[in-house]
Structures are given as structure tokens and as C-alpha cells.
Short mmCIF file of C-alpha atoms in Angstrom, two decimals:
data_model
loop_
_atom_site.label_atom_id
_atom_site.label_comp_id
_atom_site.label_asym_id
_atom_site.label_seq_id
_atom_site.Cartn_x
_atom_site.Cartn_y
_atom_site.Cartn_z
CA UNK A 1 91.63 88.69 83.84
CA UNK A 2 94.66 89.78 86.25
CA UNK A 3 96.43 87.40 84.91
CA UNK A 4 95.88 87.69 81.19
CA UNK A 5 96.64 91.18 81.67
CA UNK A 6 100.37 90.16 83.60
CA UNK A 7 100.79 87.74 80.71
CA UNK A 8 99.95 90.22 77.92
CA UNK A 9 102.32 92.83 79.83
CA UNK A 10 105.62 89.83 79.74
CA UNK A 11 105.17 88.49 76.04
CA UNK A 12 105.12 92.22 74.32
CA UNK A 13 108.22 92.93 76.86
CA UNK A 14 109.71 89.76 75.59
CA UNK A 15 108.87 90.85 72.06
CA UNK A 16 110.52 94.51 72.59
CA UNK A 17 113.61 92.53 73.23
CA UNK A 18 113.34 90.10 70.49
CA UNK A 19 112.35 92.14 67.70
CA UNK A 20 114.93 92.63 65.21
CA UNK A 21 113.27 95.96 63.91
CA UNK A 22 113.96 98.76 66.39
CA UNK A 23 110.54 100.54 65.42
CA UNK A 24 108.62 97.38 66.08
CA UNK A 25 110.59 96.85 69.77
CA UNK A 26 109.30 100.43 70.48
CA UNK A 27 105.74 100.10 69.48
CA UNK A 28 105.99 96.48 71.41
CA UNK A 29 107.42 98.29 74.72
CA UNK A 30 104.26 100.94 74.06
CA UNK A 31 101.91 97.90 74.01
CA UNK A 32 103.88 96.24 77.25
CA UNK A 33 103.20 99.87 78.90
CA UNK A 34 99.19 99.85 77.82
CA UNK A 35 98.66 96.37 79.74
CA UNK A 36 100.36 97.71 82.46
CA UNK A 37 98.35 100.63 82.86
CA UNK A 38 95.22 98.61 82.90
CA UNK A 39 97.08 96.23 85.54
CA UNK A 40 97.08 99.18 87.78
CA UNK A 41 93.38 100.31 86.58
CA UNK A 42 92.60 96.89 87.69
CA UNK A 43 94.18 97.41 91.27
CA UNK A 44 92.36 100.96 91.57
CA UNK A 45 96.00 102.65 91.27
CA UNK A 46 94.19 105.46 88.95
CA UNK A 47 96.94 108.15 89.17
CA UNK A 48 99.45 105.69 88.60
CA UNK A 49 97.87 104.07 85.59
CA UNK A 50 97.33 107.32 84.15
CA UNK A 51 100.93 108.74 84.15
CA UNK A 52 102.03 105.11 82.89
CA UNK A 53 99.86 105.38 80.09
CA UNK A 54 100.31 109.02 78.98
CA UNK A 55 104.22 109.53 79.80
CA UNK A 56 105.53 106.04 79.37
CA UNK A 57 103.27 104.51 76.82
CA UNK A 58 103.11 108.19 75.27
CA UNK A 59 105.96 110.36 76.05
CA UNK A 60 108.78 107.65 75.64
CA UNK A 61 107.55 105.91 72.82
CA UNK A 62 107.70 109.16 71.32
CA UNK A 63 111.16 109.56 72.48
CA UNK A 64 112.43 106.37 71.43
CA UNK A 65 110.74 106.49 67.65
CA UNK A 66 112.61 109.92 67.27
CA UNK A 67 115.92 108.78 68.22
CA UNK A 68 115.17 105.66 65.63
CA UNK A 69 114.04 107.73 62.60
CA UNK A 70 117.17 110.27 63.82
CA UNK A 71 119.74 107.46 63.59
CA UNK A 72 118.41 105.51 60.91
CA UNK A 73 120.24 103.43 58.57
CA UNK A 74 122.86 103.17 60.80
CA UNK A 75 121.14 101.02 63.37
CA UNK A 76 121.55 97.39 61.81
CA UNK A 77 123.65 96.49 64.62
CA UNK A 78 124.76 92.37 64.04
CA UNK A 79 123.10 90.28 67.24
CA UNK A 80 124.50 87.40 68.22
CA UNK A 81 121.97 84.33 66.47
CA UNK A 82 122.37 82.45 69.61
CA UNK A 83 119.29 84.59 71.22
CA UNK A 84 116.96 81.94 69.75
CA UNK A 85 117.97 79.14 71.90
CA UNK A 86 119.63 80.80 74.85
CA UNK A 87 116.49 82.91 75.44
CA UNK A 88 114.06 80.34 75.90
CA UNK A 89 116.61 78.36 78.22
CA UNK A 90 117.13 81.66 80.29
CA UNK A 91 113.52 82.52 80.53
CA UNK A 92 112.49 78.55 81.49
CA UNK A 93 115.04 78.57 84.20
CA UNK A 94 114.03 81.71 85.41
CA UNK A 95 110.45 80.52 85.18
CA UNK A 96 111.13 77.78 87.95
CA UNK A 97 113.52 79.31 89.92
CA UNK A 98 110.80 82.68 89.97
CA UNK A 99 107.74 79.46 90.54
CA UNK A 100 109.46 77.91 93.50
CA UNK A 101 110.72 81.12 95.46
CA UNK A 102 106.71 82.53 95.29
CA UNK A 103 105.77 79.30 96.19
CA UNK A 104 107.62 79.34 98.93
CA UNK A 105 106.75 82.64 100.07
CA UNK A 106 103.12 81.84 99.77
CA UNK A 107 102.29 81.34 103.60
CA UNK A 108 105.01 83.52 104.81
CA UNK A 109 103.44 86.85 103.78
CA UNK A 110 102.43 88.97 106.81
CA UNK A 111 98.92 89.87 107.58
CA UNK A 112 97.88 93.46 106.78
CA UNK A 113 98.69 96.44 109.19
CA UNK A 114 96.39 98.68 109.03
CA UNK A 115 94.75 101.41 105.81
CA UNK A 116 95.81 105.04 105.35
CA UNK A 117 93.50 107.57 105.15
CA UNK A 118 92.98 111.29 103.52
CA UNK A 119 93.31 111.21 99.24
CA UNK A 120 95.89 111.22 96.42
CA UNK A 121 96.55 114.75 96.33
CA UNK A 122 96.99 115.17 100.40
CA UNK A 123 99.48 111.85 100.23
CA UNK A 124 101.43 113.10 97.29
CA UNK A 125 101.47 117.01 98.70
CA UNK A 126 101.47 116.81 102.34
CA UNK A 127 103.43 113.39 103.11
CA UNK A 128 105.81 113.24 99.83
CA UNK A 129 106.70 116.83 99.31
CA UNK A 130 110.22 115.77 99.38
CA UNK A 131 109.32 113.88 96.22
CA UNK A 132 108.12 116.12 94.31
CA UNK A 133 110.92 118.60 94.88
CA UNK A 134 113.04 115.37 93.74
CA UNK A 135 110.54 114.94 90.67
CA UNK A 136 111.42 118.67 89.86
CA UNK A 137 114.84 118.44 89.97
CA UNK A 138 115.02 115.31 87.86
CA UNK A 139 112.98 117.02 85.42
CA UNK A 140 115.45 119.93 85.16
CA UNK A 141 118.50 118.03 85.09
CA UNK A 142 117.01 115.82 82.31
CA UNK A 143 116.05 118.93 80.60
CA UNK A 144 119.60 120.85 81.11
CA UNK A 145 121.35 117.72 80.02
CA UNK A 146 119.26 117.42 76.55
CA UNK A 147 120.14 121.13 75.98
CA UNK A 148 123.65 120.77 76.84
CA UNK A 149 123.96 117.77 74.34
CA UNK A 150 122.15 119.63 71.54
CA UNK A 151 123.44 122.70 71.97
CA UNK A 152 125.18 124.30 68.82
CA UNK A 153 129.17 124.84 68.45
CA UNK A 154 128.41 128.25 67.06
CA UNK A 155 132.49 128.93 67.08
CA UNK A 156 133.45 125.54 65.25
CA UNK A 157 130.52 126.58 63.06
CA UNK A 158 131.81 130.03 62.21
CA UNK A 159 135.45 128.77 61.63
CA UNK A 160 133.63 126.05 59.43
CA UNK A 161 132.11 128.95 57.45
CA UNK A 162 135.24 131.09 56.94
CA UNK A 163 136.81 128.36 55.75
CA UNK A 164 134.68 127.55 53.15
CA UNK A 165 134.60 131.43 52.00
CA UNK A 166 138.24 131.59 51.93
CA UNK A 167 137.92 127.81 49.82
CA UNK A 168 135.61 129.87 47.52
CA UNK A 169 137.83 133.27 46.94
CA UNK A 170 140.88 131.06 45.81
CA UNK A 171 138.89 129.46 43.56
CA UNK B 1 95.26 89.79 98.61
CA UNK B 2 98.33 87.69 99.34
CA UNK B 3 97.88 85.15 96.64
CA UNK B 4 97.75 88.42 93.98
CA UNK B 5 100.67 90.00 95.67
CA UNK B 6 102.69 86.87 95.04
CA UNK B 7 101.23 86.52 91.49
CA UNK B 8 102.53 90.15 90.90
CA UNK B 9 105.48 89.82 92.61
CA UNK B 10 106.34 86.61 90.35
CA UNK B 11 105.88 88.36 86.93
CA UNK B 12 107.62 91.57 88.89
CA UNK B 13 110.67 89.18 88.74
CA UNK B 14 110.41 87.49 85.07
CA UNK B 15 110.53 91.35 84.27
CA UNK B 16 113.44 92.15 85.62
CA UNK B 17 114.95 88.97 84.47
CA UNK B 18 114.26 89.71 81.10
CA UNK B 19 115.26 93.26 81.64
CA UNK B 20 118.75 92.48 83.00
CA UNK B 21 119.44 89.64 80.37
CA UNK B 22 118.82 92.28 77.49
CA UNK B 23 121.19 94.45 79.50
CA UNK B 24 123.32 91.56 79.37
CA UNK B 25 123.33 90.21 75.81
CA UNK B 26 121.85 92.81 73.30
CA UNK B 27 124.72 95.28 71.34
CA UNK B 28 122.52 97.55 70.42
CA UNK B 29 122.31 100.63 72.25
CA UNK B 30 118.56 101.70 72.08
CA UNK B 31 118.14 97.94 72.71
CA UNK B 32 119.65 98.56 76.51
CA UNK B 33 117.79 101.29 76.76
CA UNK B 34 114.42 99.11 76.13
CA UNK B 35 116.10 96.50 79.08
CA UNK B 36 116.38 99.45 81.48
CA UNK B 37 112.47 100.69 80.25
CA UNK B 38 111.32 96.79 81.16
CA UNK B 39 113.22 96.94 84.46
CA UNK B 40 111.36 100.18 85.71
CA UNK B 41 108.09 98.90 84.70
CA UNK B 42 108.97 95.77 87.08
CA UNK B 43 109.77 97.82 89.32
CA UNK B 44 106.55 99.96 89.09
CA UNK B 45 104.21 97.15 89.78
CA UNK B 46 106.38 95.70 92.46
CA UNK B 47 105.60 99.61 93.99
CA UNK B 48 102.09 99.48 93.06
CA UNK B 49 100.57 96.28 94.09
CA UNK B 50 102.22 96.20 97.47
CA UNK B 51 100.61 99.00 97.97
CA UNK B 52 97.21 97.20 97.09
CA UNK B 53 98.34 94.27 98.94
CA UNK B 54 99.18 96.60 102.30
CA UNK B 55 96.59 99.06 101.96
CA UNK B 56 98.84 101.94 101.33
CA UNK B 57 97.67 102.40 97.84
CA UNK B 58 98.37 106.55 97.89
CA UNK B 59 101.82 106.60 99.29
CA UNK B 60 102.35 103.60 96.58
CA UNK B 61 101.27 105.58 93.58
CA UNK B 62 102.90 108.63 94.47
CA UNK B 63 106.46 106.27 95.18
CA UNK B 64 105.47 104.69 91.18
CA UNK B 65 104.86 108.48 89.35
CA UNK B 66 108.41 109.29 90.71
CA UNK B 67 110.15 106.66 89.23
CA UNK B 68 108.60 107.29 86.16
CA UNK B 69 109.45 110.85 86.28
CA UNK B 70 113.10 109.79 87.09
CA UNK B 71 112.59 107.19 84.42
CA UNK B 72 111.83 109.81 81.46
CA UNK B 73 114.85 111.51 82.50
CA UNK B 74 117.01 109.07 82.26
CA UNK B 75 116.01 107.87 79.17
CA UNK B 76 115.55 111.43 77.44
CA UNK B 77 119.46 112.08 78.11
CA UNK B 78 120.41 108.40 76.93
CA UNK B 79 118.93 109.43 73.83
CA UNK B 80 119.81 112.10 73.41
CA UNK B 81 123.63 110.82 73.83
CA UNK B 82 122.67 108.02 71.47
CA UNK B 83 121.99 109.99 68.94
CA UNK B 84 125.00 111.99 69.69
CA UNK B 85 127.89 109.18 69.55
CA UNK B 86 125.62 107.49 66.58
CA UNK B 87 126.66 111.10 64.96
CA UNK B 88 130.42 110.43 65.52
CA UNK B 89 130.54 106.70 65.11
CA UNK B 90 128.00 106.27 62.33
CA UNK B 91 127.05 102.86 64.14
CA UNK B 92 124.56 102.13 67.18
CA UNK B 93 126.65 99.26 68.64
CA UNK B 94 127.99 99.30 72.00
CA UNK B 95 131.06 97.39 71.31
CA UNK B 96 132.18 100.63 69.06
CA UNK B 97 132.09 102.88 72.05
CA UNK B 98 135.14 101.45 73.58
CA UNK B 99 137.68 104.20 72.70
CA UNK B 100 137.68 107.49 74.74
CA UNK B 101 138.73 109.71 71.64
CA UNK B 102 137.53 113.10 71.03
#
């Protein structure tokens, strides 16, 4: 099941990328983020699963259909045709190389250390404070930097204005 | 454990591959942007399930909702300046961008 789930998760991804439609790479990448949230489901990483499906599977896809329907008609953008055969080459070649390396690794891994104790919220508030203070501030700079690049030229637009009163009086 | 930890770590890898040859190849903007989206979700389960496979499952998940804090970030403001520059150059291609003009 693991492992249909893994497999689900790297054909939509490859499909996001392939996909000539933007909208259909977005929805794809959406999919992509569902099996991974059951991947960590699956691996009792509940928190984690739930902010993957609700801000990445959610929040982004939201995100990334906006800026598509915002710039559309503008975004045929000419890829080269060569994808179809370079791909597969890339991703069979990546395939081995990625096959031999685990197999490789596969007796080398160490043995397991030892469990930690307490629950999410004392880990996340007690132990990675410094985190969240990070999370914050990444927040607020992503924030500040959407309003800076949406913010309105209220003098260009003014000057814009006059002009086209003045346009209108010589008329 | 160790045999699923190297399963994840293997697809962990084919994700970032695939991530960093869309990076690579694709021209279209929002494109790269879907690269660097399949690169953090590599990256995500490379966080997570070593945490399974170590028993440090907490201090895992905690390490995974920060990147994707930092990840909606970063991809809010690449939008954002997407659809900004697709304003001025009426295209989404990257090879347009190439001239620093006002």
C-alpha cells in the first residue's frame, strides 16, 4: 500500500511537469500533495499530513489557479518538443542510478538510538520555539512582500487621471 | 523500518530529480515554480520518514510544517511577481525576463 501510495505521489508529480495545460499541472501537483498526505497518515505523522493536505494541497493550489486565471491568455509559453524523449531517458537513468545507491545503502543504515518522549504540542512549543518564531517571520515577510508588489501607484494614477481630464477639456 | 526508510528515501530522490530537471528545462515560469513545489515535497518526506525510521517522529513533523510554512511564502511572493512581470511583458516565459529595464 506504501508503495502504491509513493508511486501515485511520483506519476501525478511527473504529470504536473508534463502537462501542457497550466490548470491541469496545478490540479496534478494538488493530487501529488493528497498522496502525500496519506503517505504521512500512513507513517502516523498526523500533524504533518494535515498541514500538507490543507495548506499545500489547499492553500497553494489555490494560489497557483489564481495566478493562472490572472495571467491567462498570455501563458502559451513554446516548450521545447524534445521533453518527450529526453524525459523518459532522464527519469530511466535516474531510476538506476537512484536503484543502485539505495541498494547499496541497504545494510549500511544504523540501528535505532533511542524514542523521544512528551507530545506534538510540547516538541513543537517547548523544543522548537525557535521555529516557530522563524515560521512567524516567514509568514510576515511573505505577507509584506505580496503587499508591497500589489500595492497601488496612487501618484502615477493621479497624474494618469489629470491627464486624461486635460485630454477631455481640449477636446 | 530500514527497508521503508530506503524505499522513501529512493522516491525522496526521483522527486527531486524530477524537480531539478523541470527547473532545468521548462520556460515557463509557473512551470519552475511547480519544480520548486515537487522539490519541497521531496524534501518533506525525506524529513518525515526519518523521523519514523529514528523514532523522532515529533521533532520530524514540527522540522516538515516549517518548510511548508517557508514553502507558502516563497511561492505566494513568486506569484505574486509572476503576475507582476506577466503585466509588463505580456508573456510568462523566462527567456523574456532577460533585460533589467524599468
Amino acid at each position: 500500500m506504501h508503495l502504491f501510495l509513493l508511486i501515485g505521489l511520483l506519476a501525478f508529480s511527473i504529470l504536473a511537469i508534463l502537462s501542457r495545460d497550466l490548470l491541469k499541472s496545478a490540479i496534478s501537483l494538488a493530487v501529488a500533495s493528497i498522496f502525500l498526505a496519506l503517505v504521512f497518515f500512513r507513517m502516523n505523522a498526523v500533524y504533518a499530513g494535515v498541514f500538507e493536505l490543507s495548506v499545500v494541497a489547499g492553500l497553494i493550489t489555490v494560489l497557483f489557479i489564481t495566478a493562472i486565471t490572472l495571467t491567462r491568455g498570455d501563458g502559451d509559453v513554446a516548450e521545447s518538443r524534445g521533453h518527450r524523449i529526453v524525459f523518459p531517458l532522464f527519469f530511466l537513468a535516474l531510476a538506476v542510478v537512484d536503484l543502485l545507491v539505495m541498494k547499496k545503502l541497504l545494510g549500511q543504515i544504523p540501528a535505532i538510538q533511542g524514542s523521544e518522549s512528551g507530545t506534538f504540542s510540547q516538541v513543537l512549543w517547548n523544543q522548537r520555539t525557535f521555529d516557530l518564531v522563524g515560521q512567524v517571520g516567514a509568514i510576515s515577510a511573505g505577507v509584506l512582500a505580496v503587499l508591497a508588489l500589489f500595492r497601488r501607484d496612487d501618484r502615477h494614477g493621479n497624474a494618469a487621471s489629470d491627464g486624461g481630464d486635460t485630454g477631455g477639456r481640449h477636446e | 523500518m530500514n527497508n521503508l526508510w530506503i524505499l522513501n528515501m529512493g522516491f525522496v530522490a526521483l522527486l527531486v530529480g524530477i524537480g531539478l530537471y523541470c527547473l532545468l528545462t521548462m520556460k515557463n515560469t509557473v512551470k519552475l515554480l511547480i519544480g520548486i513545489e515537487i522539490i519541497a515535497k521531496g524534501v518533506t518526506l525525506a524529513l518525515v520518514a526519518s523521523g519514523y525510521a529514528r523514532e523522532n517522529l515529533m521533532v520530524a513533523q514540527s522540522l516538515a510544517i516549517t518548510v511548508i510554512v517557508v514553502d507558502v511564502a516563497v511561492i505566494a511572493t513568486a506569484l505574486a511577481l509572476i503576475i507582476n512581470i506577466n503585466r509588463h511583458t505580456k508573456s510568462l516565459d523566462v527567456r523574456k525576463l532577460t533585460k533589467l529595464k524599468g
